[in-house]
CSV table of C-alpha atoms and ligand atoms in Angstrom, one decimal:
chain,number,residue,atom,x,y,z
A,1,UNK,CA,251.1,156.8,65.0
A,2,UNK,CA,250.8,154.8,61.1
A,3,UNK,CA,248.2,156.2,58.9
A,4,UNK,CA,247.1,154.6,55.9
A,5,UNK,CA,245.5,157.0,53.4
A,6,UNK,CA,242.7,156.4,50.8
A,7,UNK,CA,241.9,158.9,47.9
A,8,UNK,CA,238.9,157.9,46.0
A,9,UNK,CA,238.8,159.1,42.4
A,10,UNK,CA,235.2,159.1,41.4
A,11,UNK,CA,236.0,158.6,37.5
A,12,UNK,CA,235.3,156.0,35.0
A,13,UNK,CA,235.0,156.1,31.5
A,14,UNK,CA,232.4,153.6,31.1
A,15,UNK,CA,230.1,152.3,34.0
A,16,UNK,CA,230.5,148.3,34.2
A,17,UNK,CA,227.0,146.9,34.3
A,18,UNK,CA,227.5,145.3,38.2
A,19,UNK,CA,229.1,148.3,39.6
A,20,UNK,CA,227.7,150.3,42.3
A,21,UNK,CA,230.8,151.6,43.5
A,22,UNK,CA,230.6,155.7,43.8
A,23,UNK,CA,232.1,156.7,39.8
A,24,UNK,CA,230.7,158.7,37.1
A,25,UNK,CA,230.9,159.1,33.6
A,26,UNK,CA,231.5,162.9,33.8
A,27,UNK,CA,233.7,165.1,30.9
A,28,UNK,CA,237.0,165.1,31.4
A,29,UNK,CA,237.0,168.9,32.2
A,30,UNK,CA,236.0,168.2,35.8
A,31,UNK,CA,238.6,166.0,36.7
A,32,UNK,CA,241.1,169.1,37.4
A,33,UNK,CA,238.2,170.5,39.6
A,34,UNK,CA,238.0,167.4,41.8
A,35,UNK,CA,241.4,167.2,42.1
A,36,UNK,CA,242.0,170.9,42.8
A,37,UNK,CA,239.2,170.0,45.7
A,38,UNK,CA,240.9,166.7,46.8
A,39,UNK,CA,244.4,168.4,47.4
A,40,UNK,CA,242.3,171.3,49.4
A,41,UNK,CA,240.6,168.8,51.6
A,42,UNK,CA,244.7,167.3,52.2
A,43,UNK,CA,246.2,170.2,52.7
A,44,UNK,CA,243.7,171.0,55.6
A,45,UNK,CA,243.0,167.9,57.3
A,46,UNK,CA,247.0,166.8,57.4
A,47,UNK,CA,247.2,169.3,60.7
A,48,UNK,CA,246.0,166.9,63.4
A,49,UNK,CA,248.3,164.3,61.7
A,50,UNK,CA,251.3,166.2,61.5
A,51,UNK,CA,252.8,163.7,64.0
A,52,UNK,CA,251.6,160.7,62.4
A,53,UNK,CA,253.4,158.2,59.9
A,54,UNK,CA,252.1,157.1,56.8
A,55,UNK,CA,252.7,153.9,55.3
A,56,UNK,CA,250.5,153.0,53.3
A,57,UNK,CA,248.7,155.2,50.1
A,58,UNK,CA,245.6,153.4,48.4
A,59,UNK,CA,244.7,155.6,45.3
A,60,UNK,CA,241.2,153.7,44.5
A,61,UNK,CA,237.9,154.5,42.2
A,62,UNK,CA,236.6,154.3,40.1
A,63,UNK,CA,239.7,154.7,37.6
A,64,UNK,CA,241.9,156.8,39.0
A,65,UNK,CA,244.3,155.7,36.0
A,66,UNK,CA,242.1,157.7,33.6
A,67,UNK,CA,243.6,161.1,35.2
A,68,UNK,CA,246.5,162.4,33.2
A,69,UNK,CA,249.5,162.2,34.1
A,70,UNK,CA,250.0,165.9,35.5
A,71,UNK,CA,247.0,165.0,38.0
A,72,UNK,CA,248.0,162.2,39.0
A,73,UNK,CA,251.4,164.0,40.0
A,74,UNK,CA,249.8,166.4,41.2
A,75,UNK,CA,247.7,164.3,44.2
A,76,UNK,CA,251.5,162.2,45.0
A,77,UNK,CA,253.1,166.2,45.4
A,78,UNK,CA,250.3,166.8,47.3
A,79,UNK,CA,250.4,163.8,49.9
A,80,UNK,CA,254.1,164.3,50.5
A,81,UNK,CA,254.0,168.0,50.9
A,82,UNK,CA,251.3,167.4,53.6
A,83,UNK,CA,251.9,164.6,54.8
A,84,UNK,CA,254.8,162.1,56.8
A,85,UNK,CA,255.3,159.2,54.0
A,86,UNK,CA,257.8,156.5,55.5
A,87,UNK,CA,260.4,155.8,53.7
A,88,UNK,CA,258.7,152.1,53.2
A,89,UNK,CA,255.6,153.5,52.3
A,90,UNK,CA,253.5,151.1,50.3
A,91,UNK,CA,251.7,153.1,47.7
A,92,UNK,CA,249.3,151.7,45.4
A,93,UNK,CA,247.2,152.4,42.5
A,94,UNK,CA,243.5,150.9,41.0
A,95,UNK,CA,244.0,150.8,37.2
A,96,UNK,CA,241.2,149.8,34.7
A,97,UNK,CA,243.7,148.2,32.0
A,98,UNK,CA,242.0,149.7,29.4
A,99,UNK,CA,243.6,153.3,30.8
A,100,UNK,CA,247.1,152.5,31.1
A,101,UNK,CA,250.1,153.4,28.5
A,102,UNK,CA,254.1,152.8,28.6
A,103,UNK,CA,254.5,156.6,29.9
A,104,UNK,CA,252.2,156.8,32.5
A,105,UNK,CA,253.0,153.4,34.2
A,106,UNK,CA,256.4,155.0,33.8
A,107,UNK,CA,255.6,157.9,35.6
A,108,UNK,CA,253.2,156.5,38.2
A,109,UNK,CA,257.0,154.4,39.1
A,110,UNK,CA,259.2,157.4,39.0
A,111,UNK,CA,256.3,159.0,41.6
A,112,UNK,CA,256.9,156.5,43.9
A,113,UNK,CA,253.7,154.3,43.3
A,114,UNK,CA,255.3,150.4,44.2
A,115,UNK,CA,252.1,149.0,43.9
A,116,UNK,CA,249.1,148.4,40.9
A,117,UNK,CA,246.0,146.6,41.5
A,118,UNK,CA,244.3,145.8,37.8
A,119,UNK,CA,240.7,145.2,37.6
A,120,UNK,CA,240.9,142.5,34.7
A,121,UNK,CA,237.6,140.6,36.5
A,122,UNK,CA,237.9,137.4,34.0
A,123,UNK,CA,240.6,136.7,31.0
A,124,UNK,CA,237.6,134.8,29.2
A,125,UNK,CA,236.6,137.1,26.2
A,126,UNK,CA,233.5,136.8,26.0
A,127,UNK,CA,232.6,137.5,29.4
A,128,UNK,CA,234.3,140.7,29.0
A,129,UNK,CA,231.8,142.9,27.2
A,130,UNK,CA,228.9,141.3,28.2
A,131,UNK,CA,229.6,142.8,32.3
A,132,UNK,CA,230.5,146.3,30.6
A,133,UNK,CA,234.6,146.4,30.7
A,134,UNK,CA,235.7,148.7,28.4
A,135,UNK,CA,238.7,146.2,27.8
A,136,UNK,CA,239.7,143.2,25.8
A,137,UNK,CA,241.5,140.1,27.4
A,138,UNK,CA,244.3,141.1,25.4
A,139,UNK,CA,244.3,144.8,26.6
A,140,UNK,CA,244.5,143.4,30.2
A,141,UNK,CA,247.7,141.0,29.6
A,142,UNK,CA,249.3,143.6,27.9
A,143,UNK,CA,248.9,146.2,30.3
A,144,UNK,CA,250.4,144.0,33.5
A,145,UNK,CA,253.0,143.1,31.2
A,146,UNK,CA,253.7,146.8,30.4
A,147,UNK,CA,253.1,147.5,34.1
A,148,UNK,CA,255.9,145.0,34.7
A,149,UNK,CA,258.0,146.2,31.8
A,150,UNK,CA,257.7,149.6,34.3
A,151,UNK,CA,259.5,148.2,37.7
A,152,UNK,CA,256.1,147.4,38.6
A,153,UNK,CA,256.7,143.9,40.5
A,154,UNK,CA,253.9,144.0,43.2
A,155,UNK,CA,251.3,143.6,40.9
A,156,UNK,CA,246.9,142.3,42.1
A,157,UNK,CA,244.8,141.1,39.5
A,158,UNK,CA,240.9,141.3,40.4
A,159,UNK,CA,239.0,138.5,38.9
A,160,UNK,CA,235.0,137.8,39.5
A,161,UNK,CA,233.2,134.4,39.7
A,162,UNK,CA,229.5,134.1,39.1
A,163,UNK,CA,229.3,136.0,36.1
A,164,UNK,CA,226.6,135.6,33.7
A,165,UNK,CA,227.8,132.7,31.6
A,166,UNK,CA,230.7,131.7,33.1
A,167,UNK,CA,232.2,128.3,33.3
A,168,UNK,CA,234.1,126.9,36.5
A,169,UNK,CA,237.0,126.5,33.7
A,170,UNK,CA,236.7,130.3,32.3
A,171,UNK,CA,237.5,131.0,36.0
A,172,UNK,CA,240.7,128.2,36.7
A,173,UNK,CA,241.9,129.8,32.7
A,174,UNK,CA,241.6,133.2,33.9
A,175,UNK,CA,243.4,132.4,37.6
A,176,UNK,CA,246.3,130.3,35.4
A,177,UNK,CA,246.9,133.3,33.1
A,178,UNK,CA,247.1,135.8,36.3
A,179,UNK,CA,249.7,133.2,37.7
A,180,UNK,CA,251.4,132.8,34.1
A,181,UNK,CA,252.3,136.5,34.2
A,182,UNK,CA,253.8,136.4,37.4
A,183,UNK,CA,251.4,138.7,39.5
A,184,UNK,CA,252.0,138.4,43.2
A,185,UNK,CA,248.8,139.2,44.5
A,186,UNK,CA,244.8,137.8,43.3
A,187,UNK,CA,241.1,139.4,44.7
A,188,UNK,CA,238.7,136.9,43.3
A,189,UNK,CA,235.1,138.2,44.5
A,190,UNK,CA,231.6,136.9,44.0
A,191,UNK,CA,229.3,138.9,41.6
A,192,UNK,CA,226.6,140.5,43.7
A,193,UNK,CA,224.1,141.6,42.4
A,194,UNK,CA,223.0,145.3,43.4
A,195,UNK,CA,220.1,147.2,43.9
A,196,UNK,CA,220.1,150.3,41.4
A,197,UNK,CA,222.7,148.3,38.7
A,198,UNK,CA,221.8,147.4,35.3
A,199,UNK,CA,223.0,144.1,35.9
A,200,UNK,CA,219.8,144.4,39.3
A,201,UNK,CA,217.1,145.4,35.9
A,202,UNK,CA,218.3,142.5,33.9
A,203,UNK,CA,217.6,139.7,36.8
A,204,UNK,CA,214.7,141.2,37.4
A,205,UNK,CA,213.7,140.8,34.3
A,206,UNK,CA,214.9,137.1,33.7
A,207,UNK,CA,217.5,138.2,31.5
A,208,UNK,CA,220.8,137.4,33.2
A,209,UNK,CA,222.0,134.1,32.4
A,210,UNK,CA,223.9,133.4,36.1
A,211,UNK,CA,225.7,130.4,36.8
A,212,UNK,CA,223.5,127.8,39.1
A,213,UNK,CA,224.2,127.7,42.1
A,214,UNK,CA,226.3,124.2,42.1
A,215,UNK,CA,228.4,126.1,39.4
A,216,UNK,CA,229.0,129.1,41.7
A,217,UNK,CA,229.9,127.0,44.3
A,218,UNK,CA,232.2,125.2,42.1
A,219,UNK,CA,233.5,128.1,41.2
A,220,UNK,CA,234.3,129.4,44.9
A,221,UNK,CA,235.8,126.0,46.2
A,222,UNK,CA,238.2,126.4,43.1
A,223,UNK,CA,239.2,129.6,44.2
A,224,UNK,CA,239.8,128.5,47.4
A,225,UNK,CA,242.0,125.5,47.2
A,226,UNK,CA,243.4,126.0,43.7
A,227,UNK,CA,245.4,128.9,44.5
A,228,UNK,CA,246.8,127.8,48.1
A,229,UNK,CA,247.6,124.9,46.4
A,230,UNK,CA,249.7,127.4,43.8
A,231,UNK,CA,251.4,129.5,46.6
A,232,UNK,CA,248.8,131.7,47.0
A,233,UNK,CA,247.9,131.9,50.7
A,234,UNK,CA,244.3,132.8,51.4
A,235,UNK,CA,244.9,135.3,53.8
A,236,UNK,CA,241.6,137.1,53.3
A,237,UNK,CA,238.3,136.0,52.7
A,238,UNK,CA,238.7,137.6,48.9
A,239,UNK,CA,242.3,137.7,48.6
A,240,UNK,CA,245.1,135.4,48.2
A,241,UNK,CA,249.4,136.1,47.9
A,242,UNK,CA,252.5,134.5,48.6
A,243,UNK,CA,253.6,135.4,52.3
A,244,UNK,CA,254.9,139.0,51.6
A,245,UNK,CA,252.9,140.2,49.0
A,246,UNK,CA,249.9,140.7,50.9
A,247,UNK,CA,248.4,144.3,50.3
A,248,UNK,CA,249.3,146.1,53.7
A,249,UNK,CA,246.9,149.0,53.5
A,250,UNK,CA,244.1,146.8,53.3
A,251,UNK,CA,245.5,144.9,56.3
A,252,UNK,CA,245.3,148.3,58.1
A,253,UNK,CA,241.3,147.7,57.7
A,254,UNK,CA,240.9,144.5,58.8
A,255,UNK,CA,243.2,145.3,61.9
A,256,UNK,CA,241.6,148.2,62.9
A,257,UNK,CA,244.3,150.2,62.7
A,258,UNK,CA,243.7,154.3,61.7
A,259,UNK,CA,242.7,155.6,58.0
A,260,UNK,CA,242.3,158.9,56.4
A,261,UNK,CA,239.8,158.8,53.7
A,262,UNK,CA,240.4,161.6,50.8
A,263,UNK,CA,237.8,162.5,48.1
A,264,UNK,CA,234.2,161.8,47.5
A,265,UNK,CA,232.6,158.9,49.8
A,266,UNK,CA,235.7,158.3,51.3
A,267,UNK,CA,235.8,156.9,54.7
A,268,UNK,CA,238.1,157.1,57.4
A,269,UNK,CA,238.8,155.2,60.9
A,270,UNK,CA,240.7,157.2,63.3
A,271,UNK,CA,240.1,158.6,67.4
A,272,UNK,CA,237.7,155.4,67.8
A,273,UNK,CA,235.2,157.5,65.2
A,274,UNK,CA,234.3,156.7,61.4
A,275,UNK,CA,233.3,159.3,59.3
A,276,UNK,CA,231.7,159.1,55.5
A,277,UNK,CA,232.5,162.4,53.2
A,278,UNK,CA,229.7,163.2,51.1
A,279,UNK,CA,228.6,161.1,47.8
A,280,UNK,CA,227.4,164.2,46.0
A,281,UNK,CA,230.1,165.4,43.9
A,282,UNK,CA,229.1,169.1,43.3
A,283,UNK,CA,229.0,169.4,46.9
A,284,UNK,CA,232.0,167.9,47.1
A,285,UNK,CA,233.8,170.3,44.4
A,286,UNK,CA,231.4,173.4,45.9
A,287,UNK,CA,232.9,173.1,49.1
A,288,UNK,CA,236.1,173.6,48.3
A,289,UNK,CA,235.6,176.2,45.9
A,290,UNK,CA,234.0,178.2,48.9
A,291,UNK,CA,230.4,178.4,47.0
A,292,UNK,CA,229.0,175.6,49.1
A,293,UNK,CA,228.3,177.9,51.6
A,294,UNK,CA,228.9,175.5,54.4
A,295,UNK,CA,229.6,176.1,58.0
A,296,UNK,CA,231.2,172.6,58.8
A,297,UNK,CA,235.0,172.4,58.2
A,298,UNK,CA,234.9,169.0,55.6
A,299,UNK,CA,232.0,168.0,53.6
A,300,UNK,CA,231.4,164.8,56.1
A,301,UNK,CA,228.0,162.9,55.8
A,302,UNK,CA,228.5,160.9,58.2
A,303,UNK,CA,230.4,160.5,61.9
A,304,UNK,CA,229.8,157.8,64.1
A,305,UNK,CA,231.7,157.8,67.3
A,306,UNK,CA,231.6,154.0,68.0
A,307,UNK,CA,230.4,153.0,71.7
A,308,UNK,CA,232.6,150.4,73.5
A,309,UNK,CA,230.7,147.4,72.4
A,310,UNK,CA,230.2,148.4,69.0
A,311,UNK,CA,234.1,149.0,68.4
A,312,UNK,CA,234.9,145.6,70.5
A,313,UNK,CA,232.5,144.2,68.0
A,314,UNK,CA,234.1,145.7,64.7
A,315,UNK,CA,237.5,144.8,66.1
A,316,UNK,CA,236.4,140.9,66.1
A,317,UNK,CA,234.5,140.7,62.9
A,318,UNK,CA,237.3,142.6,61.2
A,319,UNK,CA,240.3,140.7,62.2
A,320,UNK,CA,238.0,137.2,61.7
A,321,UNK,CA,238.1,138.3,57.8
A,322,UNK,CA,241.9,137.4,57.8
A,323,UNK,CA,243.2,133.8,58.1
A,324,UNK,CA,244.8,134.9,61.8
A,325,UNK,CA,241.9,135.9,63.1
A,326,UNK,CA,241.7,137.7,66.3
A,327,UNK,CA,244.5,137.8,68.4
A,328,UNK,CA,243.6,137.1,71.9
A,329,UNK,CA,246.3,139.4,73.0
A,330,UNK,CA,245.8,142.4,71.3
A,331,UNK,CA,242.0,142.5,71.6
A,332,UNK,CA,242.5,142.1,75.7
A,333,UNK,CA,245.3,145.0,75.6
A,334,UNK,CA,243.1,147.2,73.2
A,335,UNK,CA,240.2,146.6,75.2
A,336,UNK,CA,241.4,146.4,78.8
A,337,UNK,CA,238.6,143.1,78.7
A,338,UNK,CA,238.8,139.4,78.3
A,339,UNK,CA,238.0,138.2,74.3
A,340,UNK,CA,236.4,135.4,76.1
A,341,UNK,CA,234.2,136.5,78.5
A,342,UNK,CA,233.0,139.2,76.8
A,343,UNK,CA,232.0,136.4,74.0
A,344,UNK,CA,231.3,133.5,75.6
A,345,UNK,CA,228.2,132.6,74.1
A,346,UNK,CA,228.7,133.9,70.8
A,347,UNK,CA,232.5,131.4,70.9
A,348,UNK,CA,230.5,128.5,71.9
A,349,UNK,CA,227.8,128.8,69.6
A,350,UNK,CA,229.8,129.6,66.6
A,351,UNK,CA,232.1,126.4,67.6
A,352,UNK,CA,229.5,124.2,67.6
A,353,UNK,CA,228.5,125.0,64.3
A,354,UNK,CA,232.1,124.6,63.4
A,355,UNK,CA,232.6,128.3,62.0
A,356,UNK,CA,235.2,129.1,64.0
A,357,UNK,CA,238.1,127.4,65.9
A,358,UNK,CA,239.9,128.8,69.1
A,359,UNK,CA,244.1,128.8,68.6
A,360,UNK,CA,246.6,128.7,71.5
A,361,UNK,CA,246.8,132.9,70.7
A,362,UNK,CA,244.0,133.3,68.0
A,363,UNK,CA,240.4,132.9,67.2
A,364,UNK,CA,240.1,132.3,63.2
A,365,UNK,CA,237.4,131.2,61.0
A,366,UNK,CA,236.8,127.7,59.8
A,367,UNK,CA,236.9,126.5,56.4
A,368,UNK,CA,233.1,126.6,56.6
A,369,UNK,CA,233.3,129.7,58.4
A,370,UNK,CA,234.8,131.3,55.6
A,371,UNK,CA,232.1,130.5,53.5
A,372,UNK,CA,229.8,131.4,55.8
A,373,UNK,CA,231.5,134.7,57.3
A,374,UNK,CA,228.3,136.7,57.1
A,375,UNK,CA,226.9,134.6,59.4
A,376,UNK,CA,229.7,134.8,62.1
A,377,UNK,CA,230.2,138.3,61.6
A,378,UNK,CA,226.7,139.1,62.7
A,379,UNK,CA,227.1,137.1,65.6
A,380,UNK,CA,229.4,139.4,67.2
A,381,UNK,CA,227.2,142.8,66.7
A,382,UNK,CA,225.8,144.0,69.7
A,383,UNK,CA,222.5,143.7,69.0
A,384,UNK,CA,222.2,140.0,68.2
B,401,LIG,S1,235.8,150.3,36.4
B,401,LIG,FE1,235.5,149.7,38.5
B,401,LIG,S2,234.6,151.5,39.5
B,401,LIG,FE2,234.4,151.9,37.3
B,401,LIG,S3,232.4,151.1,36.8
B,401,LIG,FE3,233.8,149.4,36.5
B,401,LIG,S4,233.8,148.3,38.4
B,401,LIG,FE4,232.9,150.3,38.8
C-alpha cells in the first residue's frame, strides 16, 4: 500500500487577519512539547503501516518553518525511523517567507525535503499588511530565491484574489512575478471570509473594502486562462503547474487514495474511515505526556466509518475537483457498480446545465462547472 503523510504544526508567529486555519500564537517554549508529542503519536501509530509505502510527506500549518532547525530534524528522523519512505518520496514543506534563512532552507534540503510551498498570498505591497502577513513583498522574492539558491527547484507560491483593495492588475503583477522567478507550481484561492476571523468583525462592520463582485470575477477568469495560457495547467480547481510539477500528495486527496494525519486537527483517510485528531492543543500535548488521563489509544475527535453511498459519493466529488475527473474505470473497479447507473439523474441533470461533460473514459467538470463546483459537488451527496 502508498501512504501519504500530513503533520500539522499548529504554530504561527502572527495570526493573518482571514485565517481560520487551526495555529496559535503560543511562546516558543512549547514548540519542543508538541513536537516531543507529534513524534509519540508516529512512533505508535506507524505499527498497522509497517507494510505500507510512503510517498508522499506534507509538513503543513500554520508555519511549520518557524520550528528550529533541530525540530524540524527531529520530526524528518522521526518519519523515517517509523516509517517506509520510498526512495521517490515527495516531501514537502509550508513556509511563511518571513521564517526562512540561507541555513535552514539548507538544512530542510540536506533532510531530504524536495518540495516548499510559500504562502506569499499577493506580491502587491500594500496589500501585504493590511491581510496581517508578517512579510514584505521583498521578503517573499528573496526567500524563493534563497529557497532556489538551496536546490530547492519544485517550488508553489500561494497567492489570494479578492482581497480588500485589490486590483485585477495587483493580482496578473503578483502571478507574472511568481512566473518571473521560475516557480513550478501556483495555488491562487479566493478570500473567504470566515466566521470567528477578524477579517468576519470587519465586514460586519462595513469596514472591509472587498473587491465588487465584477472585480472578483475578473480576478478569477484571469487566473484561469492567464496561467494555462503561460504553461500552467489548471489541473485543480485552485492549483495550476506545468505537467510534472503537480503536488502529488495533494493528488492522493482528491483520488482518494490513504492518508495518515499527524499532530493537532490532523485528518487522515485510510480502511474506508476518516478520523479528525483533537483541535485542543493541551489535550493534544497532555495525552502524550500520559497526564491526559485518557483511555483511548490517540486523541481522535472524530471517526466516521463512511457507508457505501457516502464513500461512492466522496470518491466522485473528489476526483471532479481535478481537470480528469472521475475515471469511469476505476470508480466501477473500486466500487464493484456502474458510475452511471448509480448516477444517472444526477449526470443528466448536471449536463444539462452544462457543469459537467461525459469523456470516452472520464467524467470532468465544465469550464462553468469549475466555477460552479459547489454546486455539482453537492449533487452527488446522498442526501440530495
Ligand atoms: S501564516 Fe498561514 S496558518 Fe498562519 S495565520 Fe497566516 S494563513 Fe493562517
Amino acid at each position: 500500500m502508498k501512504l501519504g503523510i500530513y503533520v500539522h504544526i499548529p504554530f504561527c508567529r502572527q495570526k493573518c487577519l482571514y485565517c481560520d486555519f487551526p495555529s496559535f500564537t503560543t511562546d516558543s517554549q512549547l514548540y519542543s512539547t508538541y513536537i516531543t508529542a507529534l513524534c509519540r503519536e508516529a512512533t505508535g501509530r506507524s505499527g498497522i503501516f509497517s507494510h505500507a509505502v510512503v510517498d508522499t510527506v506534507f509538513i503543513g500549518g500554520g508555519t511549520p518553518t518557524l520550528l528550529s532547525q533541530d525540530l524540524l530534524n527531529q520530526i524528518l528522523s522521526c518519519l523515517r525511523e517509523n516509517y517506509r519512505l520510498s526512495d521517490e518520496v515527495e516531501i514537502t514543506i509550508e513556509a511563511n517567507p518571513g521564517t526562512v534563512d540561507r541555513a535552514k532552507l539548507q538544512t530542510l534540503q540536506a533532510q531530504g525535503v524536495n518540495r516548499i510551498s510559500f504562502g506569499v498570498q499577493t506580491f502587491a505591497e500594500r496589500l501585504l499588511p493590511q491581510i496581517g502577513r508578517i512579510h514584505s513583498a521583498a521578503e517573499a522574492a528573496r526567500a524563493v530565491e534563497l529557497a532556489q539558491a538551496a536546490g530547492f527547484d519544485n517550488i508553489n507560491v500561494d497567492l489570494m484574489y479578492g482581497l480588500p483593495e485589490q486590483t485585477v492588475q495587483d493580482l496578473q503583477e503578483s502571478i507574472d512575478r511568481a512566473i518571473g522567478m521560475g516557480v513550478r507550481h501556483l495555488s491562487v484561492y479566493g478570500l473567504k471570509i470566515e466566521e470567528g476571523t477578524p477579517f468576519a468583525s470587519l465586514h460586519e462592520q462595513g469596514r472591509l473594502a472587498l473587491p465588487e463582485e465584477e472585480i472578483e470575477e475578473a480576478m478569477y477568469e484571469l487566473a484561469v486562462h492567464y496561467l494555462p495560457a503561460r504553461g500552467f495547467r489548471r489541473y485543480e480547481i485552485s492549483n495550476y503547474a506545468p505537467a510534472g510539477w503537480e503536488c502529488r500528495h495533494n493528488l492522493k486527496y482528491w483520488h482518494y487514495q490513504p492518508y495518515l494525519g499527524l499532530g493537532l486537527a490532523a485528518h487522515s483517510f485510510f480502511d474506508g474511515q476518516r478520523l479528525a485528531n483533537t483541535v485542543d492543543l493541551q489535550r493534544y500535548i497532555d495525552f502524550f505526556s500520559g497526564t491526559g488521563g485518557e483511555k483511548q489509544e490517540f486523541p481522535v475527535a472524530v471517526v466516521e466509518k463512511l457507508d457505501r453511498e457516502t464513500a461512492m459519493a466522496e470518491f466522485a466529488f473528489l476526483a471532479l475537483r481535478t481537470s480528469n475527473g472521475v475515471h469511469i474505470l476505476e470508480f466501477n473497479t473500486c466500487f464493484a457498480a456502474d458510475f452511471f447507473s448509480q448516477y444517472n439523474k444526477v449526470i443528466t441533470a448536471l449536463r444539462r446545465q452544462e457543469l459537467i461533460e461525459v469523456t470516452e473514459k472520464n467524467v470532468r467538470l465544465t469550464e462553468l462547472g469549475m466555477k460552479y463546483g459547489n454546486v455539482v459537488f453537492g449533487a452527488f451527496l446522498p442526501d440530495t
